């Protein structure tokens, strides 16, 4: 027990000591990789929500649910979507005629509804909405607005006109732009998924844009576990192809000029350090040296570059993810893991030594006692007892061995008793082949258990006829001692009345009355009595639920079918049994076959089929070996 534990613990400590740097690298890769995966998953989720909303409104327009001629009807579905889709900050549609409708989340999270009517002189009018989506108060603001001059409108039309945007495509993502001139904040600046809506003839109806804000993306980054770490928090940022901030977990992304800041100008020192590293290197992944305190991972989100790198991409977004993790975050974990491994190895070794000593001491003596008891059982000593104490398992083992010894002694005694009962039962059956007047009788019984309930007999009816022979065969329901006792009772009841019985039916009737009165169990006996008289070639029979004999004439090569019978013995006390007879059945050479279910249920060793107990089955299986 001790040696394997010690070897494993030593190997573990040596392995961790030699590979501590590798462990630090792996932990760093896991931390940064998890952060990158979470950011990419969040961006895919935002893009998927924007795509879903865009598809939903496109389908409403195509189905006629929303009309581009009456933009006032867009108010309710826009409100419903913004209430359920927090990732979307604005839904806007601009028609080819200059009319427009939008609903956006303004500063402070309030909902602002705006519309430019075709006959409104190009003036946009905005109103506040309450929590139920109803207009709240009067006109919020009014200003000149032409959707066809907005970046999202031009991007969608240019992509559609150049063939870069298929009619079934979800749209194109716009560059970062301001929603309002002179109002540049993270809540009012973002990117949008713009698509051209067309009528059934393919003519453009206008452009639909689904916007997300820079502030919303930054909020998603601030909720990452890597960023929310209580100690040595990491940094995450999203930059565009020009290296300007789109979202950041720390600091602001919009400068005083109303435009996104370059990464290197972030007020957060670690994010600014990332900017210097990205500017110095064109690789996808790098380590910032200097003090060796920060690890930076840069991954692209642009569709083309992501495809080259074998990564997932968000179509149309030419962005890059920047993740910075302090070395202290994963270096401390590696050192702590190494220290824990050493302490664990020492503790496991001590426990193994202690456990081995206690186990050896506790098991040696009981195991020797158990071994000695097993040897005594092998020699036939069933009287001695084994008494183990201490652990409950040892007590159960000693009790089980004592029970086994008692059971073996009882089993031997029972087998001896069954052997005696078998000898007695076989003594009640005819033992030899008998020859009567022109009749040769052969009988055999073979039990599946030591005792059984099958019975056959040759009965002396010389007082009634000097040329007739009576045969009896019976079967008690079940096996074992009970069936054997029932068989002995039936035999005695039959032989007690054989001298004064006038016919076979009367003999069964008297035996049934005796069995029904003397037995209180649910067992019953089937029995067949058959009298064969070769002198008169006549056969008489009576059946108490037993199979009738099969009678075969080899000269004629045919079976003689017979019938007639009643219920088994011992069921109904008042049952009266009838005798049946047949002429010309006992001719020379005719074979009578009487048997129990042990014959009919015997399987042929060659064919594997059952003996069916019918004349046809007998002819096809006349050479099959049968037993009972």
XYZ file of C-alpha atoms in Angstrom:
628
model
C 0.000 0.000 0.000
C 2.724 2.453 0.959
C 5.119 1.963 -1.959
C 2.717 2.896 -4.811
C 1.451 5.941 -2.895
C 4.965 7.192 -2.200
C 6.054 6.687 -5.812
C 3.004 8.518 -7.173
C 3.432 11.442 -4.757
C 7.148 11.826 -5.530
C 6.502 11.669 -9.258
C 3.745 14.276 -8.943
C 5.922 16.710 -7.003
C 8.862 16.283 -9.388
C 6.612 16.694 -12.404
C 5.042 19.891 -11.074
C 8.436 21.291 -10.126
C 9.917 20.636 -13.558
C 6.885 21.909 -15.455
C 5.815 24.878 -13.321
C 6.535 27.276 -16.169
C 4.526 25.148 -18.562
C 1.710 25.117 -16.033
C 1.803 28.896 -15.854
C 1.634 29.095 -19.637
C -1.291 26.700 -19.741
C -3.164 28.614 -17.067
C -2.523 31.852 -18.904
C -3.720 30.335 -22.157
C -6.843 29.007 -20.436
C -7.617 32.374 -18.844
C -7.146 34.358 -22.039
C -8.768 31.695 -24.184
C -11.836 31.616 -21.947
C -12.112 35.408 -22.092
C -11.745 35.418 -25.883
C -14.370 32.699 -26.230
C -16.798 34.578 -23.996
C -16.322 37.833 -25.924
C -16.727 36.097 -29.257
C -19.819 34.331 -27.943
C -21.256 37.665 -26.780
C -20.558 39.280 -30.158
C -22.138 36.341 -31.958
C -25.139 36.636 -29.661
C -25.485 40.373 -30.348
C -25.119 39.804 -34.081
C -27.620 36.937 -33.962
C -30.192 39.078 -32.109
C -29.749 41.909 -34.589
C -30.117 39.466 -37.468
C -33.216 37.926 -35.889
C -34.885 41.330 -35.469
C -33.925 42.326 -39.013
C -35.363 39.090 -40.412
C -38.556 39.521 -38.376
C -39.262 43.011 -39.753
C -38.289 41.986 -43.275
C -40.817 39.138 -43.116
C -43.501 41.468 -41.752
C -42.997 43.813 -44.666
C -42.963 40.954 -47.190
C -46.175 39.488 -45.731
C -47.949 42.864 -45.696
C -48.209 43.006 -41.909
C -46.167 46.226 -42.000
C -46.625 48.793 -44.732
C -43.905 51.124 -45.986
C -46.653 53.581 -46.996
C -47.950 53.940 -43.410
C -44.897 54.065 -41.134
C -46.997 55.017 -38.108
C -48.024 51.325 -37.839
C -44.400 50.384 -37.078
C -44.645 51.879 -33.599
C -46.083 48.822 -31.748
C -43.841 46.068 -33.217
C -40.769 48.245 -32.689
C -41.701 48.771 -29.044
C -42.343 45.039 -28.550
C -38.943 44.094 -29.993
C -36.977 46.617 -27.909
C -38.774 45.468 -24.765
C -37.720 41.838 -25.307
C -34.334 42.307 -27.045
C -31.993 44.217 -24.768
C -29.039 43.766 -27.120
C -30.674 46.009 -29.774
C -30.521 49.739 -29.166
C -32.392 51.050 -32.194
C -34.702 49.937 -35.026
C -34.959 52.317 -37.979
C -36.421 52.216 -41.471
C -35.765 54.803 -44.162
C -37.832 54.785 -47.356
C -36.649 55.611 -50.855
C -38.842 58.713 -50.750
C -37.085 60.179 -47.696
C -39.707 59.150 -45.134
C -38.476 57.300 -42.040
C -39.502 55.806 -38.712
C -37.363 54.724 -35.733
C -37.418 53.759 -32.089
C -34.234 53.993 -30.031
C -32.908 53.817 -26.514
C -31.762 57.328 -25.701
C -29.625 58.603 -22.878
C -30.714 57.234 -19.522
C -32.382 54.258 -21.214
C -35.525 56.171 -22.219
C -37.332 55.186 -25.422
C -37.607 57.822 -28.136
C -39.924 57.398 -31.119
C -39.257 59.392 -34.287
C -40.820 59.743 -37.711
C -40.280 61.629 -40.949
C -43.458 61.814 -42.977
C -43.396 62.056 -46.759
C -45.442 65.222 -46.654
C -43.637 66.627 -43.603
C -41.078 68.663 -45.449
C -38.179 66.403 -44.405
C -38.572 67.273 -40.720
C -38.072 64.590 -38.078
C -40.275 64.700 -34.997
C -39.412 62.739 -31.871
C -41.538 61.814 -28.841
C -40.906 60.009 -25.560
C -42.648 56.692 -24.848
C -43.801 55.518 -21.440
C -43.454 51.966 -20.080
C -46.593 50.858 -21.964
C -45.272 52.215 -25.281
C -47.637 55.200 -25.393
C -46.557 58.713 -26.349
C -45.582 60.630 -23.225
C -45.836 64.408 -23.248
C -45.504 66.634 -26.262
C -42.937 66.953 -28.988
C -39.436 66.157 -27.721
C -37.449 67.652 -30.587
C -37.779 68.520 -34.286
C -35.004 68.761 -36.845
C -34.277 68.216 -40.528
C -33.518 64.589 -41.340
C -33.031 62.653 -44.563
C -32.410 58.908 -44.027
C -30.910 58.579 -47.495
C -27.914 60.614 -46.359
C -27.180 58.452 -43.322
C -24.205 56.023 -43.341
C -26.367 52.967 -42.812
C -28.559 53.799 -45.814
C -25.599 54.334 -48.121
C -23.798 51.155 -46.943
C -26.831 48.975 -47.635
C -27.544 50.527 -51.037
C -23.914 50.388 -52.138
C -23.603 46.739 -51.100
C -26.823 45.847 -52.923
C -25.888 47.823 -56.021
C -22.408 46.327 -56.284
C -23.724 42.790 -55.950
C -21.938 42.357 -52.645
C -25.255 41.835 -50.802
C -27.529 39.129 -52.075
C -31.289 39.618 -51.855
C -31.566 36.831 -49.277
C -28.602 38.078 -47.206
C -29.326 39.443 -43.702
C -27.513 42.690 -44.450
C -24.193 44.460 -44.034
C -22.639 45.891 -40.882
C -21.894 49.594 -41.014
C -18.786 51.380 -39.772
C -19.060 53.109 -36.373
C -21.213 56.257 -36.717
C -23.060 58.856 -34.601
C -26.816 58.760 -34.431
C -27.053 62.525 -33.963
C -24.693 65.243 -35.065
C -23.126 66.976 -32.082
C -24.213 64.289 -29.581
C -21.302 61.819 -29.453
C -21.613 59.483 -26.505
C -21.265 55.728 -26.123
C -25.053 55.475 -25.789
C -25.623 57.308 -29.111
C -22.784 55.835 -31.178
C -22.547 52.346 -32.598
C -22.855 50.094 -35.622
C -25.884 48.711 -37.398
C -26.974 45.762 -39.507
C -28.472 47.396 -42.609
C -30.431 45.647 -45.352
C -32.457 46.720 -48.387
C -36.170 45.838 -48.324
C -37.771 45.144 -51.688
C -41.254 44.580 -53.034
C -42.404 41.502 -54.959
C -41.020 42.915 -58.238
C -37.574 43.463 -56.684
C -37.838 47.250 -56.476
C -36.217 48.794 -53.396
C -38.658 50.042 -50.763
C -36.016 51.399 -48.402
C -33.371 50.338 -45.895
C -33.871 48.706 -42.481
C -31.110 49.076 -39.886
C -30.816 47.360 -36.488
C -28.329 49.222 -34.272
C -26.181 48.247 -31.315
C -24.300 50.851 -29.297
C -20.705 51.030 -28.136
C -21.986 51.476 -24.596
C -23.921 48.218 -24.798
C -20.847 46.318 -26.010
C -18.721 47.833 -23.240
C -21.309 46.804 -20.647
C -21.081 43.213 -21.892
C -17.281 43.296 -21.523
C -17.481 44.642 -17.976
C -19.624 41.624 -16.950
C -16.989 39.039 -17.944
C -15.597 36.891 -15.055
C -12.055 37.807 -16.074
C -12.841 41.495 -15.696
C -14.872 41.128 -12.497
C -12.067 39.263 -10.693
C -11.578 40.581 -7.159
C -7.797 40.457 -7.501
C -5.599 41.033 -10.561
C -8.515 41.762 -12.889
C -7.892 41.434 -16.612
C -8.715 43.822 -19.416
C -10.749 43.243 -22.573
C -11.207 45.574 -25.526
C -12.580 45.497 -29.064
C -10.851 47.550 -31.770
C -11.557 48.141 -35.436
C -9.175 47.662 -38.355
C -7.683 51.120 -37.704
C -6.863 50.256 -34.092
C -9.591 52.454 -32.574
C -11.643 51.417 -29.593
C -15.131 50.056 -30.156
C -15.705 48.729 -26.641
C -13.593 48.375 -23.495
C -13.968 46.811 -20.062
C -12.206 49.808 -18.437
C -12.239 53.457 -19.360
C -14.174 55.245 -22.099
C -14.012 54.606 -25.839
C -15.157 58.019 -27.187
C -12.688 60.899 -27.120
C -13.266 64.607 -26.697
C -13.464 64.975 -30.488
C -16.554 62.780 -30.558
C -14.733 59.927 -32.283
C -13.550 56.529 -30.956
C -10.158 56.694 -29.243
C -7.095 54.839 -30.501
C -6.286 51.854 -28.326
C -3.008 53.383 -27.132
C -4.802 56.521 -25.846
C -7.058 54.726 -23.381
C -6.975 56.191 -19.885
C -6.537 52.653 -18.527
C -2.791 51.911 -18.374
C -3.092 48.201 -19.136
C -5.330 48.766 -22.174
C -2.937 51.469 -23.420
C -0.044 49.002 -23.017
C -2.001 46.598 -25.202
C -2.206 49.326 -27.821
C 1.575 49.657 -27.891
C 1.972 45.883 -28.195
C -0.544 45.629 -31.049
C 1.138 48.506 -32.873
C 4.586 46.865 -32.608
C 3.543 43.434 -33.809
C 1.479 42.079 -36.614
C 1.108 38.612 -35.170
C -2.159 37.195 -33.905
C -0.818 36.406 -30.411
C 2.056 37.894 -28.421
C 3.506 38.376 -24.960
C 4.293 41.832 -23.654
C 7.791 41.752 -22.212
C 9.308 44.579 -20.190
C 8.477 43.561 -16.648
C 6.827 40.414 -17.960
C 3.668 41.272 -16.082
C 0.994 41.225 -18.753
C 0.020 38.662 -21.343
C -1.844 39.980 -24.377
C -3.889 37.956 -26.846
C -5.180 39.507 -30.071
C -7.723 37.706 -32.208
C -9.481 38.968 -35.288
C -13.238 38.897 -35.810
C -13.044 39.822 -39.509
C -14.522 37.198 -41.770
C -11.561 36.746 -44.108
C -8.849 36.594 -41.453
C -10.889 34.339 -39.234
C -11.360 31.906 -42.083
C -7.586 31.779 -42.643
C -7.031 31.083 -38.951
C -9.712 28.401 -38.855
C -11.909 30.299 -36.387
C -15.564 31.327 -36.245
C -16.303 34.780 -37.644
C -19.123 37.295 -37.549
C -19.906 38.235 -41.136
C -19.138 41.872 -41.933
C -17.444 42.812 -38.637
C -13.791 43.745 -39.276
C -12.922 43.900 -35.585
C -10.227 42.479 -33.322
C -10.403 41.297 -29.733
C -7.676 42.308 -27.297
C -7.375 40.433 -23.987
C -4.765 41.345 -21.351
C -4.194 39.148 -18.302
C -1.776 40.081 -15.447
C 0.877 37.469 -14.874
C 0.089 37.517 -11.154
C -3.345 36.064 -11.938
C -1.983 32.769 -13.244
C 1.504 32.731 -11.679
C 0.075 32.614 -8.181
C -2.195 29.744 -9.173
C 0.760 27.702 -10.442
C 2.756 28.250 -7.241
C -0.258 27.434 -5.105
C -0.905 24.262 -7.107
C 2.698 23.150 -6.613
C 2.541 23.776 -2.866
C -0.761 21.944 -2.586
C 0.692 18.984 -4.480
C 3.642 18.725 -2.067
C 1.407 18.912 0.998
C -1.003 16.418 -0.516
C 1.812 13.992 -1.308
C 3.187 14.132 2.224
C -0.276 13.701 3.741
C -1.118 10.777 1.445
C 2.152 9.048 2.304
C 1.546 9.364 6.052
C -2.011 8.173 5.712
C -0.894 5.225 3.582
C 1.668 4.143 6.189
C -0.849 4.448 8.999
C -3.592 2.714 7.061
C -1.357 -0.154 5.973
C -0.249 -0.817 9.562
C -3.808 -0.759 10.895
C -5.149 -2.892 8.067
C -2.444 -5.525 8.415
C -3.013 -5.732 12.129
C -6.782 -5.826 11.878
C -7.048 -8.391 9.061
C -4.301 -10.915 9.756
C -5.873 -12.704 12.744
C -9.478 -12.809 11.413
C -8.295 -14.062 8.025
C -6.401 -16.925 9.697
C -9.512 -17.852 11.688
C -11.663 -17.807 8.568
C -9.143 -19.999 6.719
C -9.109 -22.558 9.545
C -12.921 -22.637 9.629
C -13.123 -23.240 5.886
C -10.686 -26.141 6.195
C -12.769 -27.702 8.990
C -15.893 -27.402 6.809
C -14.064 -29.244 4.052
C -13.389 -32.078 6.492
C -17.064 -32.334 7.474
C -16.966 -30.486 10.801
C -20.332 -28.711 10.853
C -20.737 -28.333 14.613
C -17.972 -25.902 15.568
C -18.724 -22.155 15.485
C -16.721 -19.127 14.305
C -17.079 -15.955 16.403
C -15.340 -12.848 14.990
C -15.672 -9.422 16.608
C -14.675 -5.888 15.768
C -15.656 -4.656 12.320
C -19.237 -5.308 11.253
C -17.989 -6.934 8.042
C -16.065 -9.568 10.028
C -19.119 -10.263 12.184
C -21.211 -10.737 9.041
C -18.582 -13.101 7.577
C -18.521 -15.276 10.712
C -22.317 -15.369 10.859
C -22.509 -16.312 7.180
C -19.964 -19.131 7.614
C -21.886 -20.491 10.601
C -25.106 -20.360 8.568
C -23.376 -22.150 5.700
C -22.220 -24.928 8.047
C -25.718 -25.353 9.466
C -27.219 -25.359 5.996
C -24.730 -27.950 4.743
C -25.528 -30.256 7.671
C -29.261 -29.906 7.088
C -28.738 -30.469 3.379
C -26.857 -33.711 3.990
C -29.523 -34.928 6.387
C -32.226 -34.038 3.880
C -30.410 -35.814 1.078
C -30.100 -38.949 3.202
C -33.819 -38.777 4.019
C -34.678 -38.252 0.345
C -32.517 -41.218 -0.566
C -34.477 -43.410 1.806
C -37.775 -42.023 0.449
C -36.625 -42.700 -3.118
C -35.756 -46.296 -2.262
C -39.165 -46.781 -0.622
C -40.992 -45.200 -3.533
C -39.160 -47.265 -6.161
C -39.945 -50.383 -4.125
C -43.650 -49.641 -4.626
C -43.268 -49.817 -8.427
C -42.927 -53.014 -10.452
C -39.242 -53.808 -10.908
C -39.184 -56.407 -13.709
C -40.721 -57.155 -17.053
C -43.852 -59.258 -16.571
C -45.437 -61.742 -18.920
C -49.138 -62.435 -18.532
C -51.481 -64.488 -20.720
C -50.209 -63.657 -24.265
C -49.217 -60.193 -22.985
C -45.716 -58.783 -22.363
C -45.592 -55.718 -20.097
C -42.577 -53.434 -19.676
C -42.612 -50.409 -17.378
C -40.049 -47.870 -16.245
C -40.040 -44.755 -14.049
C -37.317 -42.110 -14.092
C -37.732 -39.058 -11.840
C -36.274 -35.600 -12.464
C -35.929 -35.127 -8.676
C -34.981 -37.716 -6.058
C -38.675 -38.421 -5.555
C -41.658 -37.745 -7.728
C -45.352 -38.247 -8.226
C -45.394 -40.554 -11.277
C -46.845 -44.029 -10.720
C -47.481 -47.207 -12.672
C -48.566 -50.683 -11.595
C -49.657 -54.142 -12.792
C -52.771 -55.197 -10.886
C -53.982 -58.727 -10.227
C -57.541 -59.212 -11.534
C -57.416 -62.982 -11.721
C -60.585 -63.250 -9.635
C -62.527 -61.493 -12.364
C -60.742 -62.936 -15.429
C -57.966 -65.466 -15.947
C -56.872 -63.958 -19.287
C -57.098 -60.192 -18.584
C -54.375 -57.918 -17.216
C -54.979 -54.546 -15.564
C -52.458 -51.726 -15.924
C -52.520 -48.483 -13.936
C -50.580 -45.277 -14.538
C -50.868 -41.975 -12.701
C -49.257 -38.591 -12.231
C -49.484 -36.347 -9.145
C -49.309 -32.619 -9.730
C -45.868 -31.344 -8.678
C -42.593 -32.958 -7.612
C -40.775 -33.901 -4.424
C -41.851 -35.471 -1.158
C -45.425 -34.158 -1.274
C -46.059 -35.668 -4.680
C -44.492 -38.968 -3.576
C -46.760 -39.180 -0.520
C -49.791 -38.355 -2.635
C -48.793 -41.095 -5.069
C -48.454 -43.650 -2.255
C -51.919 -42.693 -0.978
C -53.453 -43.082 -4.446
C -51.768 -46.475 -4.864
C -53.126 -47.684 -1.513
C -56.645 -46.408 -2.317
C -56.576 -48.214 -5.652
C -55.282 -51.561 -4.364
C -57.656 -51.539 -1.342
C -60.737 -51.757 -3.596
C -59.512 -53.820 -6.507
C -61.024 -57.153 -5.380
C -64.633 -55.984 -5.002
C -64.851 -53.475 -7.857
C -67.287 -54.386 -10.608
C -65.749 -52.147 -13.293
C -62.892 -49.681 -13.784
C -65.091 -46.588 -13.396
C -66.301 -47.795 -10.012
C -62.698 -48.414 -8.938
C -61.714 -44.807 -9.814
C -64.855 -43.470 -8.127
C -63.969 -45.156 -4.824
C -60.328 -44.072 -5.006
C -61.398 -40.463 -5.742
C -63.730 -40.403 -2.725
C -60.948 -41.616 -0.426
C -58.406 -39.120 -1.780
C -60.827 -36.165 -1.617
C -61.645 -36.985 2.025
C -58.096 -37.653 3.220
C -56.177 -34.805 1.512
C -56.540 -31.124 2.429
C -54.103 -29.712 -0.132
C -54.745 -28.418 -3.647
C -52.872 -31.343 -5.228
C -54.674 -33.750 -7.523
C -53.883 -37.006 -9.321
C -54.449 -38.004 -12.913
C -54.842 -41.739 -13.392
C -55.592 -44.200 -16.174
C -56.793 -47.791 -15.640
C -56.507 -50.144 -18.633
C -57.572 -53.787 -18.817
C -56.303 -55.805 -21.784
C -57.767 -59.267 -22.569
C -55.906 -60.989 -25.445
C -58.325 -63.885 -25.341
C -61.289 -61.719 -26.317
C -59.191 -59.027 -28.043
C -61.098 -56.522 -25.931
C -59.730 -53.517 -24.007
C -61.477 -51.581 -21.230
C -60.328 -48.286 -19.745
C -61.269 -45.452 -17.410
C -59.420 -42.128 -17.186
C -59.294 -39.540 -14.405
C -57.854 -36.660 -16.397
C -54.919 -38.753 -17.698
C -53.746 -39.027 -21.292
C -55.313 -42.019 -23.048
C -53.002 -44.774 -24.329
C -51.633 -44.777 -27.850
C -52.551 -48.062 -29.593
C -50.566 -49.081 -32.675
C -50.997 -52.120 -34.943
C -47.706 -52.743 -36.808
C -49.371 -55.227 -39.139
C -51.898 -52.684 -40.367
C -49.444 -49.807 -39.765
C -52.118 -47.715 -38.147
C -53.114 -46.188 -34.804
C -56.439 -46.887 -33.094
C -57.828 -43.616 -31.707
C -59.854 -43.937 -28.496
C -61.499 -41.411 -26.207
C -63.344 -41.081 -22.921
C -62.314 -39.673 -19.553
C -63.228 -37.542 -16.533
C -61.632 -35.026 -14.123
C -58.512 -35.887 -12.043
C -58.805 -37.599 -8.665
C -59.030 -35.623 -5.445
C -60.809 -32.536 -6.820
C -64.513 -33.271 -6.417
C -65.581 -35.922 -3.914
C -68.883 -36.755 -5.636
C -67.419 -37.351 -9.105
C -68.565 -40.598 -10.748
C -66.181 -42.111 -13.322
C -67.240 -44.160 -16.320
C -65.705 -47.220 -17.957
C -65.106 -47.338 -21.722
C -64.284 -50.347 -23.917
C -63.206 -51.242 -27.424
C -63.386 -54.486 -29.412
C -60.576 -55.865 -31.540
C -57.937 -53.703 -29.926
C -55.944 -56.479 -28.182
C -54.904 -58.466 -31.258
C -51.488 -60.102 -31.430
C -48.644 -57.653 -32.117
C -50.611 -54.552 -31.076
C -48.608 -52.109 -28.931
C -50.205 -50.123 -26.091
C -48.144 -47.070 -24.984
C -49.064 -45.504 -21.642
C -47.108 -42.537 -20.324
C -47.068 -39.363 -18.252
C -46.235 -35.791 -19.265
C -42.562 -36.583 -18.796
C -42.740 -38.532 -22.069
C -44.824 -36.029 -24.013
C -42.545 -33.136 -22.941
C -39.256 -34.890 -23.725
C -37.088 -33.130 -26.330
C -35.573 -35.128 -29.165
C -31.746 -35.013 -28.828
C -31.417 -34.850 -32.622
C -34.141 -32.481 -33.793
C -34.649 -30.495 -30.607
C -38.431 -30.822 -31.086
C -41.016 -31.887 -28.515
C -42.866 -35.232 -28.549
C -46.445 -34.128 -29.194
C -48.211 -37.275 -27.971
C -50.308 -37.725 -31.123
C -50.509 -40.650 -33.577
C -48.913 -38.467 -36.240
C -46.176 -37.427 -33.810
C -45.648 -41.040 -32.795
C -45.228 -42.185 -36.385
C -42.702 -39.431 -37.184
C -40.806 -39.862 -33.918
C -41.273 -43.544 -33.172
C -37.557 -44.008 -32.474
C -37.103 -41.016 -30.130
C -35.722 -41.761 -26.665
C -38.217 -40.799 -23.928
C -37.933 -40.609 -20.164
C -39.804 -39.300 -17.129
